[in-house]
Coordinates of N, CA and C in Angstrom, one line a residue:
X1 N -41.6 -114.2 161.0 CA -40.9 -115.4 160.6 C -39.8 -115.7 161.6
X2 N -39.5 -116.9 161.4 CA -37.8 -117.4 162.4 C -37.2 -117.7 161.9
X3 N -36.0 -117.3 162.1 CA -34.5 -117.3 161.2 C -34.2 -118.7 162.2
X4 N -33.4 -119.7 161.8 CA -33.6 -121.1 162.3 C -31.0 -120.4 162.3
X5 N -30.6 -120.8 163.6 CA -29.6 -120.6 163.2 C -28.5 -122.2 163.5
X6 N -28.1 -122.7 163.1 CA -27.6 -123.8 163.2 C -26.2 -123.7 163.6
X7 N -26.1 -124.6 164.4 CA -24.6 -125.0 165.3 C -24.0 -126.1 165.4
X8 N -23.0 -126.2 165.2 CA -21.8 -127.4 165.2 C -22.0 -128.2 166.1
X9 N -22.4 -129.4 166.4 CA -22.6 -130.1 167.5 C -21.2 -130.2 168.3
X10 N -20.4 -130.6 167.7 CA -18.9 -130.5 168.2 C -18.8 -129.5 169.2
X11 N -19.1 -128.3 168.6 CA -18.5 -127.0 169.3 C -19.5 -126.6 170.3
X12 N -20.9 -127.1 170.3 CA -22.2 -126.2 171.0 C -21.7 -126.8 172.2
X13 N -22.2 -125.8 173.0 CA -22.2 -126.3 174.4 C -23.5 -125.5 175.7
X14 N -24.1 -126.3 176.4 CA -25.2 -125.3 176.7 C -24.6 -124.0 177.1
X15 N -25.6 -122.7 176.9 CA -25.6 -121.8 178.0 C -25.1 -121.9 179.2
X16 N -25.6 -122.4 180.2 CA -25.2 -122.6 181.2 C -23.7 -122.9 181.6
X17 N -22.9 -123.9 180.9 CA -22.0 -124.3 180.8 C -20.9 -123.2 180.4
X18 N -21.1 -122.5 179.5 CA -20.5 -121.4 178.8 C -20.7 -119.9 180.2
X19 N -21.8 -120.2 180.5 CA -21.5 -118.7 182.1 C -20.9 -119.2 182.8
X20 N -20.8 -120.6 183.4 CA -20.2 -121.0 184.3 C -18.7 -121.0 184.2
X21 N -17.8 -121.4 182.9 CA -16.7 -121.3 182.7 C -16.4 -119.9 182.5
X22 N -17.3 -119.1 182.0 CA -16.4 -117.1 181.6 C -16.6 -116.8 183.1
X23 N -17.6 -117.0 183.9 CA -17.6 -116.8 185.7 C -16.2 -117.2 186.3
X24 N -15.9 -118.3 186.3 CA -14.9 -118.9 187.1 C -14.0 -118.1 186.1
X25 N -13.5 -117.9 184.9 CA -12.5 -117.4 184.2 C -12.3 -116.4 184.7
X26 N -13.3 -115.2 184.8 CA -13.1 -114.1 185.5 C -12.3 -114.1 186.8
X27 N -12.9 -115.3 187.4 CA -12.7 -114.9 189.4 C -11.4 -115.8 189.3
X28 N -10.9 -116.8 188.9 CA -9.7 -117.7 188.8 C -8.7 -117.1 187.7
X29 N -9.3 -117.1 186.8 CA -8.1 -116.8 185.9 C -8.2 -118.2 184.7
X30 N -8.1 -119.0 185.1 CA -8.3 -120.6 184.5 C -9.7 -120.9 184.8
X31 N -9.9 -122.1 184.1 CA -11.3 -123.0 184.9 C -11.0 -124.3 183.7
X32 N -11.4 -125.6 184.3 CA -11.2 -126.9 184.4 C -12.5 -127.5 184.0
X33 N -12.7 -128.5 184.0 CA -14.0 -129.4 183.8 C -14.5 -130.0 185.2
X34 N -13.6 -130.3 185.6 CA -13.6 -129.9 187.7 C -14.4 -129.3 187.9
X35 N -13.9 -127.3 187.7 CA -14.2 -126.7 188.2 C -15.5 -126.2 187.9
X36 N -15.9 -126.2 186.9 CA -17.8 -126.3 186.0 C -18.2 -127.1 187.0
X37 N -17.6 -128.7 187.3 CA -18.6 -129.7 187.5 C -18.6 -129.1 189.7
X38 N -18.0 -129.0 189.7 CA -17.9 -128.5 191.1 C -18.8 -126.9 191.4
X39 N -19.0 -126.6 190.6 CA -19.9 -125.6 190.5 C -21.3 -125.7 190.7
X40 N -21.3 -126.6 189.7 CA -22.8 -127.1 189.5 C -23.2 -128.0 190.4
X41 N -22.4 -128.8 190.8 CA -22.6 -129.5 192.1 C -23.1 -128.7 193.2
X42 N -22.7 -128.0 193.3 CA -23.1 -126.6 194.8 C -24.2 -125.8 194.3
X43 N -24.0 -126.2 193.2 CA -25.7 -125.2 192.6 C -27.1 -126.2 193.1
X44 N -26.9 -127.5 192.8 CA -27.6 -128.8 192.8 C -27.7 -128.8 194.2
X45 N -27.1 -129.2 195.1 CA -26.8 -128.9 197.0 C -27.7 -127.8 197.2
X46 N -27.6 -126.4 196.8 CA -27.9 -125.0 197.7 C -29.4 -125.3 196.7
X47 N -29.7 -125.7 195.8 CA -31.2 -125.6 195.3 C -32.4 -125.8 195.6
X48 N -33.3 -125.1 196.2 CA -34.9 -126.1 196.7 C -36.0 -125.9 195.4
X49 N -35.4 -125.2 194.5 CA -36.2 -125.7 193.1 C -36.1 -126.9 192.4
X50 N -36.7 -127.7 192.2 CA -36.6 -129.3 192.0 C -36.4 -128.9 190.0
X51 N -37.1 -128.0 189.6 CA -36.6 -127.8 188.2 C -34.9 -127.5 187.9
X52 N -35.2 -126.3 188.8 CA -33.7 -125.9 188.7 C -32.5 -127.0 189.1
X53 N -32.7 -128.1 189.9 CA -31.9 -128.8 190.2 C -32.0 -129.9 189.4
X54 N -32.6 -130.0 188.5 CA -33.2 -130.7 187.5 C -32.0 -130.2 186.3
X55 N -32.5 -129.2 185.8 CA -31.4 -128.6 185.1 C -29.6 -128.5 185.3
X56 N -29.2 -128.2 186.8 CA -28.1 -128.3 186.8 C -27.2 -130.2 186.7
X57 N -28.0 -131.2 187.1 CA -28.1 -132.6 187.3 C -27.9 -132.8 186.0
X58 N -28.8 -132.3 184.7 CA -28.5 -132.4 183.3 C -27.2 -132.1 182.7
X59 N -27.0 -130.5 183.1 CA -25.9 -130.3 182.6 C -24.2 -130.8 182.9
X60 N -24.6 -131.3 184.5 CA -23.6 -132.3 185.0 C -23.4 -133.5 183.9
X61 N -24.5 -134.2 183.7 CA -24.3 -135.2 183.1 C -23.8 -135.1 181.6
X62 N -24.2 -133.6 181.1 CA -23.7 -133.5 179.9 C -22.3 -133.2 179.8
X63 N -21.8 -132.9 180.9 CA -20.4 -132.2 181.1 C -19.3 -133.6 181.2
X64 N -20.1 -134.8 181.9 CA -19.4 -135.7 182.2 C -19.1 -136.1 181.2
X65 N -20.4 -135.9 179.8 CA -20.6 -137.2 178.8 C -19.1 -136.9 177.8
X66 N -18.6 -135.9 178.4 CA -18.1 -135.0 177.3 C -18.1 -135.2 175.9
X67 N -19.4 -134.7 175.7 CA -20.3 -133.5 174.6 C -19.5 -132.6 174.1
X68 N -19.0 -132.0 175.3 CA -18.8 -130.1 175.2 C -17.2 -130.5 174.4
X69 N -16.9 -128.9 174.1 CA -15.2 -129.3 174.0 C -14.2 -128.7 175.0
X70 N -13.3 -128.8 174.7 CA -12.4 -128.4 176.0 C -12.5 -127.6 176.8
X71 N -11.9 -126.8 177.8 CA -12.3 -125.9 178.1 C -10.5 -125.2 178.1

């Protein structure tokens, strides 16, 4: 069977978004909505996977839409 677990739309934010900020938290100390989108941006640049660049292009735009909550 599948346990179905439900999440706050307010509060959910992708995976991706959530490594990208505890990353930069580790190595800075802080991290920004900048600093995510500047991230991902160089992920998108250094990528010759069209999926994977596909994905980070998404989560850009979800970062912009601000979806997520603060950081």
């Amino acid at each position: 069977m599948f346990t179905h677990y439900s999440a706050k739309t307010a509060s959910a934010q992708p995976d991706l978004v959530n490594a990208i900020a505890i990353g930069l938290q580790a190595e800075h100390g802080a991290v920004t909505q900048d600093d995510i989108l500047m991230e991902l941006t160089r992920w998108v640049e250094a990528s010759d996977n069209d999926i994977l660049s596909d994905i980070y292009q998404q989560t850009i735009n979800y970062v912009v839409s601000g979806q997520h909550a603060t950081f």
